[in-house]
Amino acid sequence: MTVARSASPDGGGGRREGAHVPISAPETTTDGPSAAEAVSLTGLEYSFGSTKAVDGVDLSVRTGEVFGLLGPNGAGKTTAIRVITTLLPVPAGVVRVFGYDVARQKMNVRRLLGYVPQQLSADASLTGRENVALFARVFDVSRKERAERVVQALEAVGLTEAADRLAGTYSGGMVRRLELAQALVSAPRLLILDEPTIGLDPIARDGVWEHISQVRAATGMTVLVTTHYMDEADQYCDRLALMHKGRIRAHGTPEELKNRLDERRREAGVDHASPVTLEDVFRDVAGSGLDDQGGGEFRDVRRTRRTASRVG
Amino acid sequence: MSAAPVAPHPESAERLDLLLTAPAARTGWRVVPARVLAMCIVELQKLRHDRTEIYTRAIQPALWLLIYGETFTRIRAIPTGGIPYLDYLAPGIIAQSAMFISIFYGIMIIWERDSGILTKLLVTPTPRAALVTGKAFAAGVKAVIQVVVVVVIAALLGVSLTWNPLKLLGVVAIVVLGSAFFSCLSMSIAGIVLTRDRLMGIGQAITMPLFFGSNALYPVSAMPGWLQVISKFNPLSYEVDALRGLLIGTPAHLGTDYAVLAFAAALGITAASALLARLAR
Ligand SMILES: Nc1ncnc2c1ncn2[C@@H]1O[C@H](COP(=O)(O)OP(=O)(O)O)[C@@H](O)[C@H]1O
Ligand SMILES: [Mg+2]
């Protein structure tokens, strides 16, 4: 418990309690109160029956950064994401997105979010363009702007050529980029990606990340991403939290995390020939490596397989 | 980040100016019609790409009319009030095909949940009730197109149907209301049973009783007492009554029919909206 609690990057919840939050912001405002924190979790817990999926997580995602939530299958990453995206109910005061309370100001929160779930979620029986246009419509993009906005979103992910093909004919990497376009068309302030590269081959993984980075550079949006690929996290994330069995075990920049372990190793007189990797950091805080976690429970494996087989 | 000036060459991947500002939010009463329209457009787009379901689902009604209808027209076993049995049957089969397609449409929501399509829609600024209403009307759109096909089949078989545009408009309204109810019925059941295997079984189990427990094949007066009671609570009976009145010109209780179906649709939308959150978990 203490490990998780002390993981709060700005040392406790006192500051947050004082934060100004409008109690009932009218739906007309699309901007949250200008909060330095894009996401803040304060002692988040969530259980499915007797399974404690998230067990006391404190977390703060700063505006403008790429924040990576890392952990093996079953760590509780998706559950935390689903709470932040208003899909799972939590008590008021636990989760805030740009200052809006996820429990009480759902519509305000949703207007600020672009969400790409873990499964491949584009509609296979619509074209790429139609998939994106649907999201433009449900985010109230005006008719005047819609077509052009959809064009720009598709262009931003490199799908201009394939726009009028059915999404069912896309490769896994293309579907992921299409989903990215769906999320981008509403100009979200926070982009949430749940395992965006799961089941993709290395080239498609790079393609997805390349487009995420480009769009972020152009728009300055905040990105919250989960992954169990340590190399991606190291390469693309500004800050990380390592999650294991529902708790945050360590957090910081990739460099900080690695340096900390390196220092401790040197103090302890352990001599390692190879440089410290995030995989080592994870092994250190979780007691075992990512690869020997047993891969979570059956349903995780099954879900991942299904995604993987659709990705082909 | 200020919007960069639009580059003159379209191949520049940096033309993102529109993606920098969030769209202005629709508010109040405008939200629901906008979402309904969005869902209906999606349905029409899907039908434009692939109409096989509409055609394959027209086979069964065609067989009902051709085999069952022609046979019972000859043996005159069912009291129809003087009109040929095939004419009497046609509105019943039309209502049946609309009901089947909308019940199945509601069942599809569980696939959309499993594939993440629904999940993603639930994270848009769309109230649950607006999403369900949108789905309900989209089911109506699909059912109307199915009905057009079955009406054409009936006409080809020699059923004398009205071509009065006002009455046809009334038919569209009845079919949309009925489909809204039936799709919400299966969405509600989906929200209760939560898994696709259970839902498929229940979907199969409810369609036949709804069909046989209605006046689609025979008049209510020919039913045993207990079935008459069931038929009174069966929205399909009201849909068939209205369709018969409008298409064939038999005496009907149009006021009651529209009122009951509108009420049933509203009830269905309310129930399905309340149960939808369970599908999100
Ligand atoms: N809908 C659910 N019903 C029951 N248990 C669930 C459900 N979703 C997740 N879990 C359980 O919660 C734990 C965390 O799962 P999840 O958040 O999906 O982890 P991750 O995304 O890190 O792989 C796992 O033990 C998983 O089996
Ligand atoms: Mg997950």
Coordinates of C-alpha atoms and ligand atoms in Angstrom, one line a residue:
Chain A
M1 CA 0.0 0.0 0.0
T2 CA 2.7 2.5 0.9
V3 CA 4.5 1.8 -2.3
A4 CA 1.4 2.8 -4.3
R5 CA 0.6 5.8 -2.1
S6 CA 4.1 7.3 -2.2
A7 CA 4.1 7.0 -5.9
S8 CA 2.2 10.2 -6.2
P9 CA 4.6 12.4 -8.1
D10 CA 3.8 15.7 -6.3
G11 CA 3.6 14.2 -2.9
G12 CA 0.1 13.7 -1.6
G13 CA -3.4 14.8 -2.4
G14 CA -3.4 18.0 -0.3
R15 CA -2.9 20.3 -3.3
R16 CA -5.6 18.6 -5.3
E17 CA -8.2 19.1 -2.7
G18 CA -7.8 22.8 -3.0
A19 CA -8.1 22.8 -6.8
H20 CA -10.9 24.9 -8.1
V21 CA -13.5 22.8 -9.9
P22 CA -16.8 24.1 -11.2
I23 CA -19.5 22.0 -9.6
S24 CA -21.9 22.1 -12.5
A25 CA -20.2 23.5 -15.5
P26 CA -22.7 24.1 -18.2
E27 CA -22.4 21.8 -21.2
T28 CA -21.6 24.7 -23.4
T29 CA -18.1 24.9 -22.2
T30 CA -15.7 22.6 -24.1
D31 CA -12.7 23.9 -22.2
G32 CA -12.0 22.5 -18.8
P33 CA -10.8 24.8 -16.1
S34 CA -7.2 25.4 -17.1
A35 CA -5.6 22.6 -15.1
A36 CA -1.9 21.8 -15.2
E37 CA -2.9 18.2 -14.7
A38 CA -4.6 16.5 -17.7
V39 CA -5.5 13.5 -15.5
S40 CA -5.3 13.0 -11.8
L41 CA -6.2 9.8 -9.9
T42 CA -6.4 9.9 -6.1
G43 CA -6.5 6.5 -4.5
L44 CA -8.4 4.9 -7.3
E45 CA -9.7 1.4 -6.6
Y46 CA -11.9 -0.7 -8.8
S47 CA -13.0 -4.3 -8.3
F48 CA -14.8 -6.8 -10.6
G49 CA -16.6 -8.9 -8.0
S50 CA -13.8 -10.2 -5.9
T51 CA -11.0 -9.3 -8.3
K52 CA -9.3 -6.1 -7.3
A53 CA -8.3 -4.8 -10.7
V54 CA -7.0 -1.5 -9.5
D55 CA -5.9 -1.3 -5.9
G56 CA -5.2 2.3 -4.8
V57 CA -3.6 4.2 -7.6
D58 CA -2.4 7.8 -7.4
L59 CA -1.3 9.2 -10.7
S60 CA -0.9 12.6 -12.3
V61 CA -0.6 13.2 -16.1
R62 CA 0.7 16.6 -16.9
T63 CA -0.7 18.7 -19.7
G64 CA 1.2 18.2 -22.9
E65 CA 3.2 15.1 -22.0
V66 CA 3.2 11.6 -23.4
F67 CA 2.5 9.5 -20.3
G68 CA 3.0 5.7 -20.5
L69 CA 1.2 3.3 -18.2
L70 CA 3.2 0.1 -18.3
G71 CA 2.5 -3.4 -17.1
P72 CA 1.9 -7.0 -18.0
N73 CA -1.5 -8.4 -18.9
G74 CA -3.9 -8.2 -16.0
A75 CA -2.0 -5.4 -14.3
G76 CA -5.1 -3.2 -14.3
K77 CA -4.2 -0.8 -17.1
T78 CA -7.3 -1.1 -19.1
T79 CA -9.5 -0.9 -16.0
A80 CA -7.8 2.4 -15.1
I81 CA -8.3 3.7 -18.6
R82 CA -12.0 2.7 -18.6
V83 CA -12.5 4.6 -15.4
I84 CA -10.8 7.7 -16.9
T85 CA -13.0 7.4 -20.0
T86 CA -16.2 7.4 -17.9
L87 CA -17.0 3.8 -18.9
L88 CA -16.7 2.4 -15.3
P89 CA -18.4 4.2 -12.4
V90 CA -16.3 5.6 -9.6
P91 CA -17.1 7.8 -6.6
A92 CA -16.8 11.6 -7.0
G93 CA -13.4 13.2 -6.3
V94 CA -11.3 10.3 -7.3
V95 CA -10.7 10.9 -11.0
R96 CA -10.3 14.3 -12.7
V97 CA -9.7 15.1 -16.3
F98 CA -8.5 18.7 -16.8
G99 CA -10.2 19.5 -13.5
Y100 CA -13.6 17.9 -14.5
D101 CA -14.8 15.2 -12.2
V102 CA -15.3 12.0 -14.1
A103 CA -18.1 10.9 -11.8
R104 CA -20.2 14.1 -12.1
Q105 CA -19.2 15.8 -15.3
K106 CA -19.1 13.0 -17.8
M107 CA -20.1 15.0 -20.9
N108 CA -17.5 17.7 -20.2
V109 CA -14.9 15.0 -19.8
R110 CA -15.9 13.1 -23.0
R111 CA -15.7 16.2 -25.1
L112 CA -12.0 16.5 -24.3
L113 CA -11.2 12.8 -25.0
G114 CA -10.0 10.9 -28.0
Y115 CA -10.1 7.2 -27.1
V116 CA -8.6 4.2 -28.9
P117 CA -9.6 1.0 -27.0
Q118 CA -7.5 -2.1 -26.8
Q119 CA -9.6 -4.1 -29.4
L120 CA -9.6 -3.1 -33.0
S121 CA -12.8 -1.0 -33.0
A122 CA -13.3 0.4 -36.5
D123 CA -16.5 -0.6 -38.2
A124 CA -15.5 -3.1 -40.9
S125 CA -18.6 -2.5 -42.9
L126 CA -18.0 1.2 -43.4
T127 CA -15.2 2.9 -45.4
G128 CA -12.4 4.6 -43.6
R129 CA -13.9 8.0 -44.5
E130 CA -17.3 7.0 -43.1
N131 CA -15.8 5.7 -39.9
V132 CA -14.2 9.1 -39.3
A133 CA -17.2 11.0 -40.4
L134 CA -19.3 9.2 -37.8
F135 CA -17.1 10.5 -35.1
A136 CA -17.1 14.0 -36.5
R137 CA -20.9 13.9 -36.4
V138 CA -21.2 12.6 -32.8
F139 CA -18.7 15.3 -31.7
D140 CA -21.0 17.9 -33.3
V141 CA -18.6 19.0 -36.0
S142 CA -20.6 21.4 -38.2
R143 CA -21.6 20.3 -41.6
K144 CA -19.6 23.1 -43.2
E145 CA -16.4 21.8 -41.7
R146 CA -17.1 18.1 -41.6
A147 CA -15.8 16.9 -44.9
E148 CA -12.5 18.9 -44.7
R149 CA -11.9 17.9 -41.1
V150 CA -12.3 14.2 -42.0
V151 CA -9.9 14.7 -44.9
Q152 CA -7.3 16.2 -42.6
A153 CA -7.7 13.5 -40.0
L154 CA -7.3 10.8 -42.6
E155 CA -4.3 12.7 -44.0
A156 CA -2.7 13.0 -40.6
V157 CA -2.6 9.2 -40.3
G158 CA -1.6 8.6 -43.9
L159 CA -4.9 7.0 -45.0
T160 CA -5.8 9.4 -47.7
E161 CA -5.4 6.8 -50.5
A162 CA -7.3 4.1 -48.7
A163 CA -10.1 6.4 -47.4
D164 CA -12.8 5.0 -49.6
R165 CA -12.1 1.4 -49.1
L166 CA -14.1 -0.6 -46.5
A167 CA -12.2 -0.8 -43.2
G168 CA -12.7 -4.6 -43.3
T169 CA -10.0 -4.7 -46.1
Y170 CA -7.5 -2.8 -44.0
S171 CA -4.4 -4.3 -42.4
G172 CA -4.1 -4.2 -38.6
G173 CA -1.7 -1.2 -38.7
M174 CA -4.1 0.6 -41.0
V175 CA -7.1 -0.1 -38.7
R176 CA -5.1 1.3 -35.8
R177 CA -4.3 4.5 -37.8
L178 CA -7.9 4.8 -38.8
E179 CA -8.9 4.6 -35.1
L180 CA -6.4 7.3 -34.5
A181 CA -8.1 9.5 -37.2
Q182 CA -11.4 8.8 -35.5
A183 CA -10.1 10.0 -32.2
L184 CA -8.3 13.1 -33.8
V185 CA -11.3 14.4 -35.8
S186 CA -12.7 16.1 -32.7
A187 CA -9.4 17.8 -31.7
P188 CA -9.2 16.1 -28.3
R189 CA -7.0 17.7 -25.6
L190 CA -6.3 14.2 -24.2
L191 CA -5.6 11.2 -26.5
I192 CA -6.0 7.9 -24.7
L193 CA -4.5 4.9 -26.4
D194 CA -4.9 1.4 -24.8
E195 CA -2.2 -0.9 -26.2
P196 CA -2.2 0.8 -29.6
T197 CA 0.4 -1.5 -31.0
I198 CA -0.7 -4.9 -29.5
G199 CA -0.4 -7.7 -32.0
L200 CA 1.1 -5.5 -34.7
D201 CA 4.4 -6.4 -36.5
P202 CA 7.4 -4.1 -35.8
I203 CA 7.0 -2.1 -39.0
A204 CA 3.3 -1.4 -38.3
R205 CA 4.1 -0.5 -34.7
D206 CA 6.6 2.1 -35.9
G207 CA 4.1 3.4 -38.3
V208 CA 1.5 3.9 -35.6
W209 CA 3.9 5.6 -33.2
E210 CA 5.3 7.8 -36.0
H211 CA 1.8 9.2 -36.6
I212 CA 1.1 9.6 -32.9
S213 CA 4.3 11.6 -32.6
Q214 CA 3.6 13.8 -35.6
V215 CA 0.1 14.6 -34.6
R216 CA 1.2 15.4 -31.1
A217 CA 4.0 17.7 -32.3
A218 CA 1.4 19.5 -34.4
T219 CA -1.4 19.8 -31.9
G220 CA 0.4 19.7 -28.5
M221 CA -2.2 17.4 -27.1
T222 CA -1.6 15.2 -24.0
V223 CA -1.3 11.5 -24.6
L224 CA -1.9 8.7 -22.2
V225 CA -0.9 5.4 -23.5
T226 CA -0.7 1.9 -22.0
T227 CA 1.6 -0.8 -23.3
H228 CA 3.5 -3.8 -22.3
Y229 CA 6.2 -3.2 -24.8
M230 CA 9.1 -1.7 -22.7
D231 CA 11.1 -0.6 -25.7
E232 CA 8.2 1.6 -27.0
A233 CA 7.8 3.1 -23.6
D234 CA 11.4 3.9 -23.4
Q235 CA 11.5 5.5 -26.9
Y236 CA 8.3 7.5 -27.0
C237 CA 7.1 8.3 -23.5
D238 CA 8.1 11.4 -21.5
R239 CA 7.1 9.9 -18.2
L240 CA 6.1 6.4 -17.1
A241 CA 4.3 4.6 -14.4
L242 CA 5.0 0.9 -13.9
M243 CA 1.9 -1.0 -12.9
H244 CA 1.7 -4.4 -11.4
K245 CA -1.3 -6.3 -9.8
G246 CA -3.4 -3.1 -9.6
R247 CA -0.7 -0.9 -8.1
I248 CA 1.9 1.6 -9.4
R249 CA 5.3 0.2 -8.4
A250 CA 7.5 3.0 -9.8
H251 CA 7.2 6.1 -11.8
G252 CA 9.4 8.8 -13.5
T253 CA 11.0 9.5 -16.8
P254 CA 12.6 6.4 -18.5
E255 CA 16.0 7.9 -17.7
E256 CA 15.2 8.5 -14.1
L257 CA 13.9 5.0 -13.7
K258 CA 16.9 3.4 -15.3
N259 CA 19.4 5.7 -13.5
R260 CA 17.9 5.0 -10.1
L261 CA 18.3 1.3 -10.6
D262 CA 21.8 1.7 -12.0
E263 CA 22.8 3.7 -9.0
R264 CA 21.4 1.2 -6.5
R265 CA 23.2 -1.6 -8.3
R266 CA 26.5 0.2 -8.2
E267 CA 26.0 1.0 -4.5
A268 CA 25.3 -2.7 -3.9
G269 CA 28.4 -3.5 -5.8
V270 CA 26.6 -5.5 -8.5
D271 CA 28.5 -5.3 -11.6
H272 CA 26.5 -5.5 -14.8
A273 CA 28.1 -5.5 -18.1
S274 CA 25.0 -4.5 -20.1
P275 CA 23.3 -1.2 -19.5
V276 CA 20.1 -1.1 -17.4
T277 CA 16.8 -1.5 -19.4
L278 CA 13.3 -0.7 -18.4
E279 CA 12.8 -4.5 -18.4
D280 CA 15.3 -4.6 -15.5
V281 CA 13.5 -1.8 -13.7
F282 CA 10.3 -3.7 -14.0
R283 CA 11.9 -6.9 -12.8
D284 CA 13.3 -5.0 -9.9
V285 CA 10.0 -3.4 -8.7
A286 CA 7.7 -6.3 -9.5
G287 CA 9.9 -9.1 -8.4
S288 CA 9.7 -10.8 -11.8
G289 CA 10.1 -9.9 -15.4
L290 CA 7.3 -8.9 -17.8
D291 CA 7.7 -12.1 -19.7
D292 CA 7.3 -14.5 -16.8
Q293 CA 4.0 -13.0 -15.5
G294 CA 2.0 -16.0 -16.7
G295 CA 0.2 -13.6 -19.1
G296 CA -2.7 -12.7 -16.9
E297 CA -5.9 -14.6 -16.8
F298 CA -7.6 -16.6 -19.5
R299 CA -9.9 -13.8 -20.7
D300 CA -6.9 -11.5 -21.2
V301 CA -5.2 -14.1 -23.3
R302 CA -8.3 -14.8 -25.3
R303 CA -9.0 -11.1 -25.9
T304 CA -5.4 -10.5 -27.0
R305 CA -5.5 -13.5 -29.3
R306 CA -8.7 -12.2 -30.8
T307 CA -7.2 -8.9 -31.5
A308 CA -4.0 -10.5 -32.7
S309 CA -5.9 -12.7 -35.1
R310 CA -7.9 -9.8 -36.5
V311 CA -4.7 -8.0 -37.0
G312 CA -3.4 -11.0 -38.9
Chain B
M1 CA -0.2 26.2 -30.9
S2 CA -1.5 28.6 -33.5
A3 CA -3.0 27.4 -36.7
A4 CA -0.4 27.2 -39.4
P5 CA -1.4 28.8 -42.6
V6 CA -2.8 26.3 -45.0
A7 CA -0.1 25.0 -47.3
P8 CA -0.9 25.3 -51.0
H9 CA 0.2 21.8 -51.8
P10 CA -2.3 19.1 -50.6
E11 CA 0.4 16.4 -50.2
S12 CA 1.8 18.2 -47.2
A13 CA 1.0 16.0 -44.2
E14 CA 1.1 19.0 -42.0
R15 CA -2.3 20.4 -43.1
L16 CA -3.9 19.9 -39.7
D17 CA -5.3 23.4 -39.0
L18 CA -8.9 22.1 -38.5
L19 CA -7.7 19.5 -36.0
L20 CA -6.5 22.2 -33.6
T21 CA -9.8 23.4 -32.5
A22 CA -12.6 21.4 -30.9
P23 CA -16.0 21.7 -32.5
A24 CA -18.6 23.8 -30.7
A25 CA -20.9 21.6 -28.7
R26 CA -24.5 21.1 -29.6
T27 CA -26.7 21.4 -26.5
G28 CA -30.2 20.8 -25.2
W29 CA -32.8 19.3 -27.5
R30 CA -30.6 19.4 -30.6
V31 CA -28.4 16.6 -29.3
V32 CA -30.9 13.7 -29.7
P33 CA -32.0 14.4 -33.3
A34 CA -28.3 14.9 -34.3
R35 CA -27.3 11.6 -32.9
V36 CA -30.4 9.9 -34.4
L37 CA -29.4 11.3 -37.8
A38 CA -25.8 10.1 -37.4
M39 CA -26.9 6.5 -36.6
C40 CA -29.4 6.4 -39.4
I41 CA -26.7 7.7 -41.9
V42 CA -24.4 4.9 -40.8
E43 CA -27.1 2.4 -41.4
L44 CA -27.8 3.7 -44.9
Q45 CA -24.1 3.7 -45.7
K46 CA -23.8 0.1 -44.6
L47 CA -26.8 -0.9 -46.7
R48 CA -25.2 0.9 -49.7
H49 CA -22.1 -1.2 -49.4
D50 CA -23.9 -4.5 -48.7
R51 CA -27.5 -5.4 -49.3
T52 CA -27.3 -9.1 -49.1
E53 CA -29.0 -9.2 -45.6
I54 CA -32.0 -7.4 -47.0
Y55 CA -32.3 -9.9 -49.9
T56 CA -31.6 -13.1 -47.9
R57 CA -34.1 -12.0 -45.3
A58 CA -36.7 -11.5 -48.0
I59 CA -36.6 -15.2 -48.9
Q60 CA -38.5 -16.3 -45.8
P61 CA -41.4 -13.8 -46.1
A62 CA -41.6 -14.8 -49.8
L63 CA -42.0 -18.4 -48.9
W64 CA -44.6 -17.6 -46.2
L65 CA -46.7 -15.7 -48.8
L66 CA -46.1 -18.2 -51.6
I67 CA -46.6 -21.5 -49.8
Y68 CA -48.6 -20.8 -46.6
G69 CA -50.5 -17.9 -48.2
E70 CA -51.5 -19.7 -51.4
T71 CA -52.5 -22.9 -49.6
F72 CA -54.7 -21.3 -47.0
T73 CA -56.3 -19.0 -49.6
R74 CA -57.5 -22.2 -51.3
I75 CA -58.7 -24.1 -48.3
R76 CA -60.4 -21.0 -46.8
A77 CA -59.9 -22.2 -43.3
I78 CA -59.3 -18.8 -41.7
P79 CA -62.1 -16.2 -41.4
T80 CA -60.8 -13.0 -43.0
G81 CA -64.0 -11.0 -43.3
G82 CA -64.4 -11.6 -47.0
I83 CA -61.0 -10.7 -48.4
P84 CA -58.6 -13.3 -50.0
Y85 CA -56.4 -14.9 -47.4
L86 CA -53.2 -13.9 -49.2
D87 CA -54.3 -10.2 -48.9
Y88 CA -55.1 -10.7 -45.3
L89 CA -51.7 -12.4 -44.7
A90 CA -49.5 -9.9 -46.5
P91 CA -49.5 -7.2 -43.8
G92 CA -48.8 -9.8 -41.2
I93 CA -45.8 -11.1 -43.0
I94 CA -44.6 -7.5 -43.7
A95 CA -44.8 -6.8 -40.0
Q96 CA -43.0 -10.1 -39.2
S97 CA -40.1 -9.3 -41.5
A98 CA -39.8 -5.9 -40.0
M99 CA -39.8 -7.4 -36.5
F100 CA -37.2 -10.0 -37.3
I101 CA -34.8 -7.6 -38.7
S102 CA -35.1 -5.1 -35.8
I103 CA -34.8 -7.8 -33.2
F104 CA -31.7 -9.0 -34.9
Y105 CA -30.4 -5.4 -35.2
G106 CA -30.7 -5.0 -31.4
I107 CA -28.9 -8.3 -30.9
M108 CA -26.0 -6.9 -33.0
I109 CA -25.2 -4.4 -30.2
I110 CA -23.5 -7.2 -28.3
W111 CA -21.1 -7.7 -31.2
E112 CA -20.5 -4.0 -31.3
R113 CA -19.7 -4.2 -27.5
D114 CA -17.3 -7.1 -28.0
S115 CA -15.6 -5.4 -30.9
G116 CA -15.2 -2.0 -29.1
I117 CA -17.4 -0.1 -31.5
L118 CA -20.0 0.5 -28.8
T119 CA -17.4 1.2 -26.2
K120 CA -16.0 4.0 -28.3
L121 CA -19.4 5.6 -29.0
L122 CA -20.0 5.6 -25.2
V123 CA -17.0 7.8 -24.8
T124 CA -18.4 10.5 -27.1
P125 CA -20.7 13.3 -25.9
T126 CA -23.7 11.2 -26.5
P127 CA -26.1 10.6 -23.6
R128 CA -27.1 6.9 -23.3
A129 CA -30.7 7.7 -24.2
A130 CA -29.6 9.5 -27.4
L131 CA -27.4 6.5 -28.4
V132 CA -30.3 4.1 -27.8
T133 CA -32.8 6.3 -29.7
G134 CA -30.3 6.6 -32.5
K135 CA -30.0 2.8 -32.7
A136 CA -33.8 2.4 -32.5
F137 CA -34.4 4.7 -35.4
A138 CA -31.6 3.1 -37.4
A139 CA -33.3 -0.2 -36.9
G140 CA -36.4 1.5 -38.2
V141 CA -34.6 2.7 -41.3
K142 CA -33.3 -0.8 -42.0
A143 CA -36.8 -2.3 -41.4
V144 CA -38.4 0.2 -43.8
I145 CA -36.1 -0.9 -46.5
Q146 CA -36.8 -4.5 -45.8
V147 CA -40.6 -3.8 -45.9
V148 CA -40.2 -2.2 -49.3
V149 CA -38.8 -5.4 -50.6
V150 CA -41.5 -7.5 -49.0
V151 CA -44.3 -5.2 -50.3
V152 CA -42.9 -5.5 -53.8
I153 CA -43.0 -9.3 -53.4
A154 CA -46.6 -9.2 -52.2
A155 CA -47.6 -7.0 -55.1
L156 CA -46.0 -9.4 -57.5
L157 CA -48.0 -12.2 -56.0
G158 CA -51.1 -10.2 -56.8
V159 CA -52.0 -8.8 -53.4
S160 CA -54.0 -5.6 -53.9
L161 CA -52.2 -3.0 -51.9
T162 CA -52.8 0.7 -51.6
W163 CA -50.5 3.1 -53.5
N164 CA -51.9 6.1 -51.7
P165 CA -48.8 8.1 -50.6
L166 CA -50.3 9.3 -47.4
K167 CA -51.1 5.8 -46.3
L168 CA -47.7 4.6 -47.3
L169 CA -46.2 7.4 -45.1
G170 CA -48.4 6.0 -42.3
V171 CA -46.9 2.6 -43.0
V172 CA -43.4 4.0 -42.7
A173 CA -44.3 5.6 -39.4
I174 CA -45.8 2.4 -38.0
V175 CA -42.9 0.3 -39.1
V176 CA -40.4 2.7 -37.6
L177 CA -42.2 2.8 -34.2
G178 CA -42.6 -1.0 -34.2
S179 CA -38.9 -1.5 -35.0
A180 CA -37.9 1.0 -32.4
F181 CA -39.7 -1.1 -29.8
F182 CA -38.4 -4.5 -31.0
S183 CA -34.8 -3.4 -31.4
C184 CA -34.9 -1.9 -27.9
L185 CA -36.5 -5.1 -26.6
S186 CA -33.4 -7.1 -27.8
M187 CA -31.0 -4.3 -26.6
S188 CA -32.6 -4.5 -23.2
I189 CA -32.3 -8.3 -23.1
A190 CA -28.6 -7.8 -24.2
G191 CA -28.2 -5.5 -21.2
I192 CA -29.5 -8.2 -18.9
V193 CA -27.9 -11.4 -20.2
L194 CA -24.6 -9.7 -21.3
T195 CA -23.2 -12.5 -23.4
R196 CA -23.8 -13.2 -27.1
D197 CA -24.5 -17.0 -26.7
R198 CA -27.3 -16.4 -24.2
L199 CA -28.6 -13.5 -26.2
M200 CA -28.8 -15.6 -29.5
G201 CA -30.7 -18.3 -27.7
I202 CA -33.2 -15.8 -26.2
G203 CA -33.5 -14.0 -29.5
Q204 CA -34.6 -17.2 -31.2
A205 CA -36.9 -18.0 -28.3
I206 CA -38.9 -14.7 -28.4
T207 CA -39.5 -14.2 -32.1
M208 CA -41.7 -17.1 -32.7
P209 CA -44.1 -16.5 -29.7
L210 CA -44.3 -12.9 -30.7
F211 CA -45.3 -13.9 -34.2
F212 CA -47.7 -16.7 -33.4
G213 CA -49.1 -14.7 -30.4
S214 CA -50.3 -12.0 -32.8
N215 CA -52.9 -11.4 -35.4
A216 CA -50.4 -11.8 -38.2
L217 CA -51.7 -15.2 -39.4
Y218 CA -55.3 -15.3 -38.1
P219 CA -57.7 -12.9 -36.5
V220 CA -57.7 -12.4 -32.8
S221 CA -61.3 -13.7 -32.6
A222 CA -60.2 -17.1 -33.9
M223 CA -57.7 -17.5 -31.0
P224 CA -58.3 -19.3 -27.7
G225 CA -59.1 -17.0 -24.8
W226 CA -55.6 -17.1 -23.2
L227 CA -53.9 -16.3 -26.5
Q228 CA -56.3 -13.4 -27.1
V229 CA -55.0 -11.9 -23.8
I230 CA -51.4 -12.3 -24.8
S231 CA -52.2 -10.8 -28.2
K232 CA -53.6 -7.7 -26.5
F233 CA -50.2 -7.1 -24.9
N234 CA -48.2 -7.9 -28.0
P235 CA -47.1 -4.7 -29.9
L236 CA -46.9 -6.8 -33.1
S237 CA -50.7 -7.2 -33.1
Y238 CA -51.1 -3.4 -33.2
E239 CA -48.5 -3.1 -35.9
V240 CA -50.3 -5.7 -38.0
D241 CA -53.7 -4.1 -37.4
A242 CA -52.5 -0.7 -38.6
L243 CA -50.7 -2.2 -41.6
R244 CA -53.8 -4.1 -42.6
G245 CA -55.9 -1.0 -42.3
L246 CA -53.5 1.1 -44.3
L247 CA -52.4 -1.3 -46.9
I248 CA -55.5 -3.5 -47.5
G249 CA -58.2 -1.2 -46.2
T250 CA -59.7 -3.5 -43.6
P251 CA -61.3 -1.8 -40.6
A252 CA -58.5 -0.9 -38.1
H253 CA -58.0 1.0 -34.9
L254 CA -55.4 3.4 -36.2
G255 CA -55.5 5.8 -33.2
T256 CA -55.0 3.0 -30.7
D257 CA -52.3 1.4 -32.9
Y258 CA -50.2 4.5 -33.2
A259 CA -50.6 5.4 -29.5
V260 CA -49.7 1.9 -28.3
L261 CA -46.7 1.6 -30.6
A262 CA -45.4 5.1 -29.7
F263 CA -45.8 4.2 -26.0
A264 CA -44.1 0.8 -26.5
A265 CA -41.2 2.5 -28.4
A266 CA -40.8 5.1 -25.6
L267 CA -40.8 2.4 -23.0
G268 CA -38.3 0.3 -24.9
I269 CA -36.0 3.3 -25.3
T270 CA -36.2 4.0 -21.6
A271 CA -35.5 0.4 -20.6
A272 CA -32.6 -0.1 -23.1
S273 CA -31.0 3.2 -22.0
A274 CA -31.1 2.2 -18.4
L275 CA -29.6 -1.2 -19.2
L276 CA -27.0 0.0 -21.6
A277 CA -24.5 1.0 -18.9
R278 CA -24.3 -2.7 -17.9
L279 CA -23.0 -3.5 -21.4
A280 CA -20.2 -1.0 -21.0
R281 CA -18.7 -2.7 -17.9
Ligands
LIG1 N1 -15.1 -7.0 -17.2 C1 -14.4 -7.7 -16.3 N2 -14.9 -8.6 -15.5 C2 -14.2 -9.3 -14.6 N3 -12.9 -9.1 -14.4 C3 -12.2 -8.3 -15.2 C4 -12.9 -7.5 -16.2 N4 -12.0 -6.7 -16.8 C5 -10.8 -7.0 -16.2 N5 -11.0 -7.9 -15.3 C6 -9.8 -8.4 -14.4 O1 -9.2 -7.3 -13.8 C7 -7.8 -7.4 -13.8 C8 -7.2 -6.3 -14.6 O2 -7.5 -6.4 -15.9 P1 -7.1 -5.2 -17.0 O3 -7.5 -3.9 -16.5 O4 -7.8 -5.6 -18.3 O5 -5.5 -5.4 -17.1 P2 -4.6 -5.0 -18.3 O6 -5.2 -4.0 -19.2 O7 -3.4 -4.3 -17.6 O8 -4.1 -6.2 -19.0 C9 -7.5 -8.8 -14.5 O9 -7.4 -9.7 -13.4 C10 -8.8 -9.1 -15.2 O10 -9.0 -10.4 -15.3
MG2 MG -5.5 -4.1 -21.2

